[in-house]
């Protein structure tokens, strides 16, 4: 398998001979408003900075070339943006987390949208939708439903994309049930100025490591949108202090891993 970390939660994954695009945010730097300015949303850090904060590491054409399927874990614009809707061919296979998301994706003109289940099979690859909680407490009312996904195939290691979730009991149960050998975790501790973490931070990531001490962990969703809370430098210092740097990688945008 090969995992190309693009930016934020966007990745290109080659798995069992098929190529997947995960959570595409393909817009140019600064073309979306900052998060936290919408009606009903709490204020966010860096409210004067438009999203994305950084450019793509390569061209959109390169990113979407020869993609067999797209997985959209939820419809927040840092996971599914207008640029992705415009760039992707309308016939491409797209997996959505639920019927509501699938309907919205179809409304953008996409014709081959399927709801991800716990027993979805695509080209002999098992795709398992996993639970997630996009924060804790009251902030969940704003954050909405999310999912992760596990990839399984007889000739590949088991791969787990956590999606936008904090650490909680269901993540432990997912790891216990499926024993993923590779985990891509959204770990930028993104948050508004009130309400707490929306995704995992460094302490959550340490719990993830303790639950899967033999897995290779790739920490992403960092420094790309205005409400990020944990820098790469800080996370690298933390994993060095904990002595887990051989297990946890913090990629730069455009970095690739093969397993």
PDB file of C-alpha atoms in Angstrom:
ATOM      1  CA  UNK A   1       0.000   0.000   0.000  1.00  0.00           C
ATOM      2  CA  UNK A   2       1.045   3.579  -0.575  1.00  0.00           C
ATOM      3  CA  UNK A   3      -0.326   6.584   1.289  1.00  0.00           C
ATOM      4  CA  UNK A   4       0.250  10.079  -0.099  1.00  0.00           C
ATOM      5  CA  UNK A   5      -0.564  12.744   2.469  1.00  0.00           C
ATOM      6  CA  UNK A   6      -1.779  15.733   0.467  1.00  0.00           C
ATOM      7  CA  UNK A   7      -3.002  18.393   2.934  1.00  0.00           C
ATOM      8  CA  UNK A   8      -5.227  18.498   6.016  1.00  0.00           C
ATOM      9  CA  UNK A   9      -7.206  15.200   5.875  1.00  0.00           C
ATOM     10  CA  UNK A  10      -6.804  14.734   2.119  1.00  0.00           C
ATOM     11  CA  UNK A  11      -4.896  11.625   1.060  1.00  0.00           C
ATOM     12  CA  UNK A  12      -4.396   9.418  -1.965  1.00  0.00           C
ATOM     13  CA  UNK A  13      -4.217   5.738  -1.049  1.00  0.00           C
ATOM     14  CA  UNK A  14      -3.148   2.907  -3.339  1.00  0.00           C
ATOM     15  CA  UNK A  15      -4.509  -0.270  -1.771  1.00  0.00           C
ATOM     16  CA  UNK A  16      -4.802  -3.734  -3.322  1.00  0.00           C
ATOM     17  CA  UNK A  17      -4.304  -2.290  -6.779  1.00  0.00           C
ATOM     18  CA  UNK A  18      -6.951   0.437  -6.459  1.00  0.00           C
ATOM     19  CA  UNK A  19      -6.490   4.146  -5.925  1.00  0.00           C
ATOM     20  CA  UNK A  20      -8.648   6.039  -3.420  1.00  0.00           C
ATOM     21  CA  UNK A  21      -8.977   9.754  -2.761  1.00  0.00           C
ATOM     22  CA  UNK A  22      -9.876  10.518   0.855  1.00  0.00           C
ATOM     23  CA  UNK A  23     -11.651  13.709   1.996  1.00  0.00           C
ATOM     24  CA  UNK A  24     -10.668  15.995  -0.874  1.00  0.00           C
ATOM     25  CA  UNK A  25     -10.096  19.657   0.005  1.00  0.00           C
ATOM     26  CA  UNK A  26      -8.617  20.866  -3.270  1.00  0.00           C
ATOM     27  CA  UNK A  27      -9.170  24.623  -3.163  1.00  0.00           C
ATOM     28  CA  UNK A  28      -6.362  27.096  -3.641  1.00  0.00           C
ATOM     29  CA  UNK A  29      -4.835  28.753  -0.611  1.00  0.00           C
ATOM     30  CA  UNK A  30      -7.057  31.437   0.906  1.00  0.00           C
ATOM     31  CA  UNK A  31     -10.148  30.834  -1.250  1.00  0.00           C
ATOM     32  CA  UNK A  32     -12.531  29.874   1.610  1.00  0.00           C
ATOM     33  CA  UNK A  33     -13.587  32.034   4.563  1.00  0.00           C
ATOM     34  CA  UNK A  34     -12.188  31.240   8.000  1.00  0.00           C
ATOM     35  CA  UNK A  35     -14.121  28.769  10.124  1.00  0.00           C
ATOM     36  CA  UNK A  36     -15.978  30.174  13.125  1.00  0.00           C
ATOM     37  CA  UNK A  37     -17.650  33.049  11.304  1.00  0.00           C
ATOM     38  CA  UNK A  38     -20.874  31.224  10.446  1.00  0.00           C
ATOM     39  CA  UNK A  39     -24.240  31.694  12.107  1.00  0.00           C
ATOM     40  CA  UNK A  40     -24.457  29.661  15.309  1.00  0.00           C
ATOM     41  CA  UNK A  41     -20.743  28.827  15.385  1.00  0.00           C
ATOM     42  CA  UNK A  42     -18.493  29.870  18.262  1.00  0.00           C
ATOM     43  CA  UNK A  43     -15.476  32.070  17.492  1.00  0.00           C
ATOM     44  CA  UNK A  44     -12.288  30.394  16.275  1.00  0.00           C
ATOM     45  CA  UNK A  45      -8.577  31.183  16.327  1.00  0.00           C
ATOM     46  CA  UNK A  46      -7.086  33.105  13.390  1.00  0.00           C
ATOM     47  CA  UNK A  47     -10.432  34.510  12.285  1.00  0.00           C
ATOM     48  CA  UNK A  48      -8.576  36.884   9.985  1.00  0.00           C
ATOM     49  CA  UNK A  49      -7.029  34.043   7.943  1.00  0.00           C
ATOM     50  CA  UNK A  50      -8.848  32.544   4.979  1.00  0.00           C
ATOM     51  CA  UNK A  51      -8.735  28.787   4.364  1.00  0.00           C
ATOM     52  CA  UNK A  52      -6.868  26.764   3.321  1.00  0.00           C
ATOM     53  CA  UNK A  53      -3.852  28.272   5.069  1.00  0.00           C
ATOM     54  CA  UNK A  54      -1.408  26.457   2.776  1.00  0.00           C
ATOM     55  CA  UNK A  55      -1.233  25.551  -0.889  1.00  0.00           C
ATOM     56  CA  UNK A  56      -1.548  22.065  -2.326  1.00  0.00           C
ATOM     57  CA  UNK A  57       1.828  20.321  -2.670  1.00  0.00           C
ATOM     58  CA  UNK A  58       1.041  19.275  -6.241  1.00  0.00           C
ATOM     59  CA  UNK A  59      -1.511  20.012  -8.942  1.00  0.00           C
ATOM     60  CA  UNK A  60      -5.155  18.971  -8.732  1.00  0.00           C
ATOM     61  CA  UNK A  61      -4.707  17.027 -11.966  1.00  0.00           C
ATOM     62  CA  UNK A  62      -1.939  14.969 -10.364  1.00  0.00           C
ATOM     63  CA  UNK A  63      -4.026  14.340  -7.248  1.00  0.00           C
ATOM     64  CA  UNK A  64      -7.120  13.080  -9.046  1.00  0.00           C
ATOM     65  CA  UNK A  65      -5.311  11.189 -11.816  1.00  0.00           C
ATOM     66  CA  UNK A  66      -6.481   7.570 -12.142  1.00  0.00           C
ATOM     67  CA  UNK A  67      -8.578   7.659  -8.960  1.00  0.00           C
ATOM     68  CA  UNK A  68     -10.889   4.633  -8.715  1.00  0.00           C
ATOM     69  CA  UNK A  69     -13.048   5.871  -5.828  1.00  0.00           C
ATOM     70  CA  UNK A  70     -13.488   8.767  -3.419  1.00  0.00           C
ATOM     71  CA  UNK A  71     -14.341   8.437   0.274  1.00  0.00           C
ATOM     72  CA  UNK A  72     -15.958  11.449   1.948  1.00  0.00           C
ATOM     73  CA  UNK A  73     -16.156  10.952   5.720  1.00  0.00           C
ATOM     74  CA  UNK A  74     -18.362  14.039   6.149  1.00  0.00           C
ATOM     75  CA  UNK A  75     -19.235  17.216   4.278  1.00  0.00           C
ATOM     76  CA  UNK A  76     -17.367  19.918   6.197  1.00  0.00           C
ATOM     77  CA  UNK A  77     -15.608  22.079   3.599  1.00  0.00           C
ATOM     78  CA  UNK A  78     -12.135  21.068   4.777  1.00  0.00           C
ATOM     79  CA  UNK A  79     -13.045  17.514   3.712  1.00  0.00           C
ATOM     80  CA  UNK A  80     -15.251  18.132   0.667  1.00  0.00           C
ATOM     81  CA  UNK A  81     -14.974  21.549  -0.936  1.00  0.00           C
ATOM     82  CA  UNK A  82     -16.231  23.284  -4.046  1.00  0.00           C
ATOM     83  CA  UNK A  83     -12.932  22.770  -5.842  1.00  0.00           C
ATOM     84  CA  UNK A  84     -13.266  19.001  -5.383  1.00  0.00           C
ATOM     85  CA  UNK A  85     -16.834  19.101  -6.681  1.00  0.00           C
ATOM     86  CA  UNK A  86     -15.658  20.954  -9.773  1.00  0.00           C
ATOM     87  CA  UNK A  87     -12.538  18.896 -10.449  1.00  0.00           C
ATOM     88  CA  UNK A  88     -13.795  15.351  -9.980  1.00  0.00           C
ATOM     89  CA  UNK A  89     -15.574  13.613 -12.876  1.00  0.00           C
ATOM     90  CA  UNK A  90     -19.271  13.285 -12.202  1.00  0.00           C
ATOM     91  CA  UNK A  91     -19.196   9.536 -12.970  1.00  0.00           C
ATOM     92  CA  UNK A  92     -16.567   8.705 -10.348  1.00  0.00           C
ATOM     93  CA  UNK A  93     -17.445   6.289  -7.532  1.00  0.00           C
ATOM     94  CA  UNK A  94     -18.010   8.146  -4.257  1.00  0.00           C
ATOM     95  CA  UNK A  95     -18.645   6.634  -0.833  1.00  0.00           C
ATOM     96  CA  UNK A  96     -20.544   8.789   1.681  1.00  0.00           C
ATOM     97  CA  UNK A  97     -21.193   8.169   5.376  1.00  0.00           C
ATOM     98  CA  UNK A  98     -25.004   8.261   5.286  1.00  0.00           C
ATOM     99  CA  UNK A  99     -28.061   8.911   3.123  1.00  0.00           C
ATOM    100  CA  UNK A 100     -28.130  12.647   3.881  1.00  0.00           C
ATOM    101  CA  UNK A 101     -24.544  13.132   2.738  1.00  0.00           C
ATOM    102  CA  UNK A 102     -25.107  10.937  -0.313  1.00  0.00           C
ATOM    103  CA  UNK A 103     -28.115  13.032  -1.316  1.00  0.00           C
ATOM    104  CA  UNK A 104     -26.127  16.247  -1.031  1.00  0.00           C
ATOM    105  CA  UNK A 105     -23.247  14.826  -3.056  1.00  0.00           C
ATOM    106  CA  UNK A 106     -25.689  13.699  -5.753  1.00  0.00           C
ATOM    107  CA  UNK A 107     -27.168  17.195  -5.803  1.00  0.00           C
ATOM    108  CA  UNK A 108     -23.750  18.424  -6.979  1.00  0.00           C
ATOM    109  CA  UNK A 109     -24.152  16.231 -10.058  1.00  0.00           C
ATOM    110  CA  UNK A 110     -22.374  13.043  -9.004  1.00  0.00           C
ATOM    111  CA  UNK A 111     -24.055   9.946 -10.365  1.00  0.00           C
ATOM    112  CA  UNK A 112     -22.338   7.003  -8.661  1.00  0.00           C
ATOM    113  CA  UNK A 113     -22.697   7.611  -4.922  1.00  0.00           C
ATOM    114  CA  UNK A 114     -22.959   4.776  -2.409  1.00  0.00           C
ATOM    115  CA  UNK A 115     -23.522   4.870   1.336  1.00  0.00           C
ATOM    116  CA  UNK A 116     -20.647   3.267   3.206  1.00  0.00           C
ATOM    117  CA  UNK A 117     -21.697   0.378   5.432  1.00  0.00           C
ATOM    118  CA  UNK A 118     -19.919  -1.937   7.842  1.00  0.00           C
ATOM    119  CA  UNK A 119     -19.678  -4.587   5.119  1.00  0.00           C
ATOM    120  CA  UNK A 120     -19.111  -2.616   1.906  1.00  0.00           C
ATOM    121  CA  UNK A 121     -16.978  -4.359  -0.719  1.00  0.00           C
ATOM    122  CA  UNK A 122     -15.333  -2.487  -3.581  1.00  0.00           C
ATOM    123  CA  UNK A 123     -13.222  -4.432  -6.096  1.00  0.00           C
ATOM    124  CA  UNK A 124     -12.534  -7.188  -3.505  1.00  0.00           C
ATOM    125  CA  UNK A 125     -11.522  -4.588  -0.897  1.00  0.00           C
ATOM    126  CA  UNK A 126     -13.578  -4.544   2.293  1.00  0.00           C
ATOM    127  CA  UNK A 127     -14.491  -1.010   3.383  1.00  0.00           C
ATOM    128  CA  UNK A 128     -15.850  -0.807   6.918  1.00  0.00           C
ATOM    129  CA  UNK A 129     -17.513   2.377   8.132  1.00  0.00           C
ATOM    130  CA  UNK A 130     -16.419   3.213  11.687  1.00  0.00           C
ATOM    131  CA  UNK A 131     -17.896   5.435  14.355  1.00  0.00           C
ATOM    132  CA  UNK A 132     -16.529   8.809  15.360  1.00  0.00           C
ATOM    133  CA  UNK A 133     -17.438  11.746  17.589  1.00  0.00           C
ATOM    134  CA  UNK A 134     -16.440  15.158  16.253  1.00  0.00           C
ATOM    135  CA  UNK A 135     -15.845  16.656  19.711  1.00  0.00           C
ATOM    136  CA  UNK A 136     -17.255  16.242  23.187  1.00  0.00           C
ATOM    137  CA  UNK A 137     -20.378  17.621  24.822  1.00  0.00           C
ATOM    138  CA  UNK A 138     -22.331  20.547  23.399  1.00  0.00           C
ATOM    139  CA  UNK A 139     -19.978  21.148  20.465  1.00  0.00           C
ATOM    140  CA  UNK A 140     -21.283  17.924  18.896  1.00  0.00           C
ATOM    141  CA  UNK A 141     -24.516  19.764  18.094  1.00  0.00           C
ATOM    142  CA  UNK A 142     -22.520  22.026  15.763  1.00  0.00           C
ATOM    143  CA  UNK A 143     -20.104  19.409  14.456  1.00  0.00           C
ATOM    144  CA  UNK A 144     -22.611  16.830  13.243  1.00  0.00           C
ATOM    145  CA  UNK A 145     -22.129  13.215  12.219  1.00  0.00           C
ATOM    146  CA  UNK A 146     -18.810  11.859  10.981  1.00  0.00           C
ATOM    147  CA  UNK A 147     -17.239   8.494  10.236  1.00  0.00           C
ATOM    148  CA  UNK A 148     -13.922   6.784   9.687  1.00  0.00           C
ATOM    149  CA  UNK A 149     -13.118   3.822   7.481  1.00  0.00           C
ATOM    150  CA  UNK A 150     -11.137   0.606   7.663  1.00  0.00           C
ATOM    151  CA  UNK A 151      -9.623  -1.028   4.580  1.00  0.00           C
ATOM    152  CA  UNK A 152      -9.112  -4.797   4.523  1.00  0.00           C
ATOM    153  CA  UNK A 153      -7.753  -7.139   1.853  1.00  0.00           C
ATOM    154  CA  UNK A 154      -6.064 -10.520   2.074  1.00  0.00           C
ATOM    155  CA  UNK A 155      -2.865  -9.192   0.471  1.00  0.00           C
ATOM    156  CA  UNK A 156      -2.623  -5.929   2.413  1.00  0.00           C
ATOM    157  CA  UNK A 157      -2.181  -4.758   5.971  1.00  0.00           C
ATOM    158  CA  UNK A 158      -5.357  -3.500   7.660  1.00  0.00           C
ATOM    159  CA  UNK A 159      -5.596   0.288   7.333  1.00  0.00           C
ATOM    160  CA  UNK A 160      -7.701   2.579   9.540  1.00  0.00           C
ATOM    161  CA  UNK A 161      -8.538   6.212   8.771  1.00  0.00           C
ATOM    162  CA  UNK A 162     -10.025   7.549  12.004  1.00  0.00           C
ATOM    163  CA  UNK A 163     -11.752  10.525  10.414  1.00  0.00           C
ATOM    164  CA  UNK A 164     -12.608  13.583  12.491  1.00  0.00           C
ATOM    165  CA  UNK A 165     -13.007  12.076  15.942  1.00  0.00           C
ATOM    166  CA  UNK A 166     -11.717  12.546  19.443  1.00  0.00           C
ATOM    167  CA  UNK A 167     -10.474   9.577  21.452  1.00  0.00           C
ATOM    168  CA  UNK A 168     -13.367   7.764  23.129  1.00  0.00           C
ATOM    169  CA  UNK A 169     -14.494   4.238  23.872  1.00  0.00           C
ATOM    170  CA  UNK A 170     -15.720   3.437  20.365  1.00  0.00           C
ATOM    171  CA  UNK A 171     -12.258   4.057  18.904  1.00  0.00           C
ATOM    172  CA  UNK A 172     -10.800   1.601  21.410  1.00  0.00           C
ATOM    173  CA  UNK A 173     -13.460  -0.925  20.377  1.00  0.00           C
ATOM    174  CA  UNK A 174     -12.686  -0.430  16.675  1.00  0.00           C
ATOM    175  CA  UNK A 175      -8.999  -1.096  17.302  1.00  0.00           C
ATOM    176  CA  UNK A 176      -9.772  -4.145  19.440  1.00  0.00           C
ATOM    177  CA  UNK A 177     -12.112  -5.561  16.790  1.00  0.00           C
ATOM    178  CA  UNK A 178     -10.052  -4.956  13.652  1.00  0.00           C
ATOM    179  CA  UNK A 179      -6.439  -4.698  14.895  1.00  0.00           C
ATOM    180  CA  UNK A 180      -5.313  -2.178  12.271  1.00  0.00           C
ATOM    181  CA  UNK A 181      -1.629  -2.259  11.415  1.00  0.00           C
ATOM    182  CA  UNK A 182      -1.606   1.222   9.854  1.00  0.00           C
ATOM    183  CA  UNK A 183      -3.607   4.109  11.340  1.00  0.00           C
ATOM    184  CA  UNK A 184      -4.031   7.552   9.790  1.00  0.00           C
ATOM    185  CA  UNK A 185      -5.304   9.835  12.533  1.00  0.00           C
ATOM    186  CA  UNK A 186      -6.634  13.375  12.308  1.00  0.00           C
ATOM    187  CA  UNK A 187      -4.637  14.838  15.171  1.00  0.00           C
ATOM    188  CA  UNK A 188      -4.426  18.621  14.819  1.00  0.00           C
ATOM    189  CA  UNK A 189      -6.504  19.294  17.966  1.00  0.00           C
ATOM    190  CA  UNK A 190      -8.706  21.633  15.953  1.00  0.00           C
ATOM    191  CA  UNK A 191     -11.102  23.687  18.053  1.00  0.00           C
ATOM    192  CA  UNK A 192     -13.009  26.889  18.412  1.00  0.00           C
ATOM    193  CA  UNK A 193     -12.298  29.262  21.278  1.00  0.00           C
ATOM    194  CA  UNK A 194     -14.963  27.489  23.330  1.00  0.00           C
ATOM    195  CA  UNK A 195     -16.184  23.898  23.325  1.00  0.00           C
ATOM    196  CA  UNK A 196     -12.929  21.961  23.425  1.00  0.00           C
ATOM    197  CA  UNK A 197     -11.234  19.676  20.931  1.00  0.00           C
ATOM    198  CA  UNK A 198     -13.047  18.655  17.750  1.00  0.00           C
ATOM    199  CA  UNK A 199     -10.501  15.996  16.808  1.00  0.00           C
ATOM    200  CA  UNK A 200      -7.632  14.245  18.536  1.00  0.00           C
ATOM    201  CA  UNK A 201      -4.768  16.154  20.103  1.00  0.00           C
ATOM    202  CA  UNK A 202      -1.513  14.856  21.502  1.00  0.00           C
ATOM    203  CA  UNK A 203      -2.968  13.201  24.612  1.00  0.00           C
ATOM    204  CA  UNK A 204      -5.672  11.523  22.538  1.00  0.00           C
ATOM    205  CA  UNK A 205      -3.020  10.326  20.121  1.00  0.00           C
ATOM    206  CA  UNK A 206      -1.085   8.820  23.023  1.00  0.00           C
ATOM    207  CA  UNK A 207      -4.207   6.877  24.024  1.00  0.00           C
ATOM    208  CA  UNK A 208      -4.457   5.693  20.422  1.00  0.00           C
ATOM    209  CA  UNK A 209      -0.838   4.545  20.537  1.00  0.00           C
ATOM    210  CA  UNK A 210      -1.401   2.661  23.794  1.00  0.00           C
ATOM    211  CA  UNK A 211      -4.411   0.916  22.235  1.00  0.00           C
ATOM    212  CA  UNK A 212      -2.380  -0.100  19.159  1.00  0.00           C
ATOM    213  CA  UNK A 213       1.285  -0.135  20.232  1.00  0.00           C
ATOM    214  CA  UNK A 214       2.383  -2.245  17.277  1.00  0.00           C
ATOM    215  CA  UNK A 215       0.666  -0.116  14.626  1.00  0.00           C
ATOM    216  CA  UNK A 216       2.316   2.502  12.460  1.00  0.00           C
ATOM    217  CA  UNK A 217       0.484   5.771  13.105  1.00  0.00           C
ATOM    218  CA  UNK A 218       0.439   8.726  10.697  1.00  0.00           C
ATOM    219  CA  UNK A 219      -0.799  11.995  12.244  1.00  0.00           C
ATOM    220  CA  UNK A 220      -2.441  14.445   9.824  1.00  0.00           C
ATOM    221  CA  UNK A 221      -5.032  17.286   9.715  1.00  0.00           C
ATOM    222  CA  UNK A 222      -2.473  19.807  10.940  1.00  0.00           C
ATOM    223  CA  UNK A 223      -1.797  23.512  10.269  1.00  0.00           C
ATOM    224  CA  UNK A 224      -4.053  23.676   7.194  1.00  0.00           C
ATOM    225  CA  UNK A 225      -7.206  25.464   8.414  1.00  0.00           C
ATOM    226  CA  UNK A 226      -7.596  28.417  10.730  1.00  0.00           C
ATOM    227  CA  UNK A 227      -8.879  26.527  13.780  1.00  0.00           C
ATOM    228  CA  UNK A 228      -5.890  24.179  14.116  1.00  0.00           C
ATOM    229  CA  UNK A 229      -4.697  23.778  17.675  1.00  0.00           C
ATOM    230  CA  UNK A 230      -1.608  21.537  17.558  1.00  0.00           C
ATOM    231  CA  UNK A 231       1.451  22.187  15.420  1.00  0.00           C
ATOM    232  CA  UNK A 232       3.649  19.553  13.842  1.00  0.00           C
ATOM    233  CA  UNK A 233       6.615  20.824  15.860  1.00  0.00           C
ATOM    234  CA  UNK A 234       4.739  20.480  19.156  1.00  0.00           C
ATOM    235  CA  UNK A 235       3.488  16.988  18.296  1.00  0.00           C
ATOM    236  CA  UNK A 236       6.950  15.842  17.234  1.00  0.00           C
ATOM    237  CA  UNK A 237       8.363  17.080  20.552  1.00  0.00           C
ATOM    238  CA  UNK A 238       5.615  15.225  22.422  1.00  0.00           C
ATOM    239  CA  UNK A 239       6.175  11.900  20.659  1.00  0.00           C
ATOM    240  CA  UNK A 240       9.911  12.212  21.232  1.00  0.00           C
ATOM    241  CA  UNK A 241       9.308  12.817  24.948  1.00  0.00           C
ATOM    242  CA  UNK A 242       7.046   9.750  25.090  1.00  0.00           C
ATOM    243  CA  UNK A 243       9.579   7.635  23.219  1.00  0.00           C
ATOM    244  CA  UNK A 244       7.143   6.657  20.465  1.00  0.00           C
ATOM    245  CA  UNK A 245       8.713   8.370  17.467  1.00  0.00           C
ATOM    246  CA  UNK A 246       9.427   4.993  15.845  1.00  0.00           C
ATOM    247  CA  UNK A 247       5.666   4.324  15.825  1.00  0.00           C
ATOM    248  CA  UNK A 248       4.228   7.776  15.062  1.00  0.00           C
ATOM    249  CA  UNK A 249       4.986   9.836  11.941  1.00  0.00           C
ATOM    250  CA  UNK A 250       4.014  13.460  11.363  1.00  0.00           C
ATOM    251  CA  UNK A 251       4.208  14.031   7.603  1.00  0.00           C
ATOM    252  CA  UNK A 252       4.726  17.241   5.743  1.00  0.00           C
ATOM    253  CA  UNK A 253       2.226  17.972   2.993  1.00  0.00           C
ATOM    254  CA  UNK A 254       3.171  15.899  -0.037  1.00  0.00           C
ATOM    255  CA  UNK A 255       4.966  13.194   1.950  1.00  0.00           C
ATOM    256  CA  UNK A 256       4.382   9.512   1.093  1.00  0.00           C
ATOM    257  CA  UNK A 257       4.570   6.193   2.942  1.00  0.00           C
ATOM    258  CA  UNK A 258       4.699   2.640   1.634  1.00  0.00           C
ATOM    259  CA  UNK A 259       3.864  -0.469   3.638  1.00  0.00           C
TER     260      UNK A 259
END
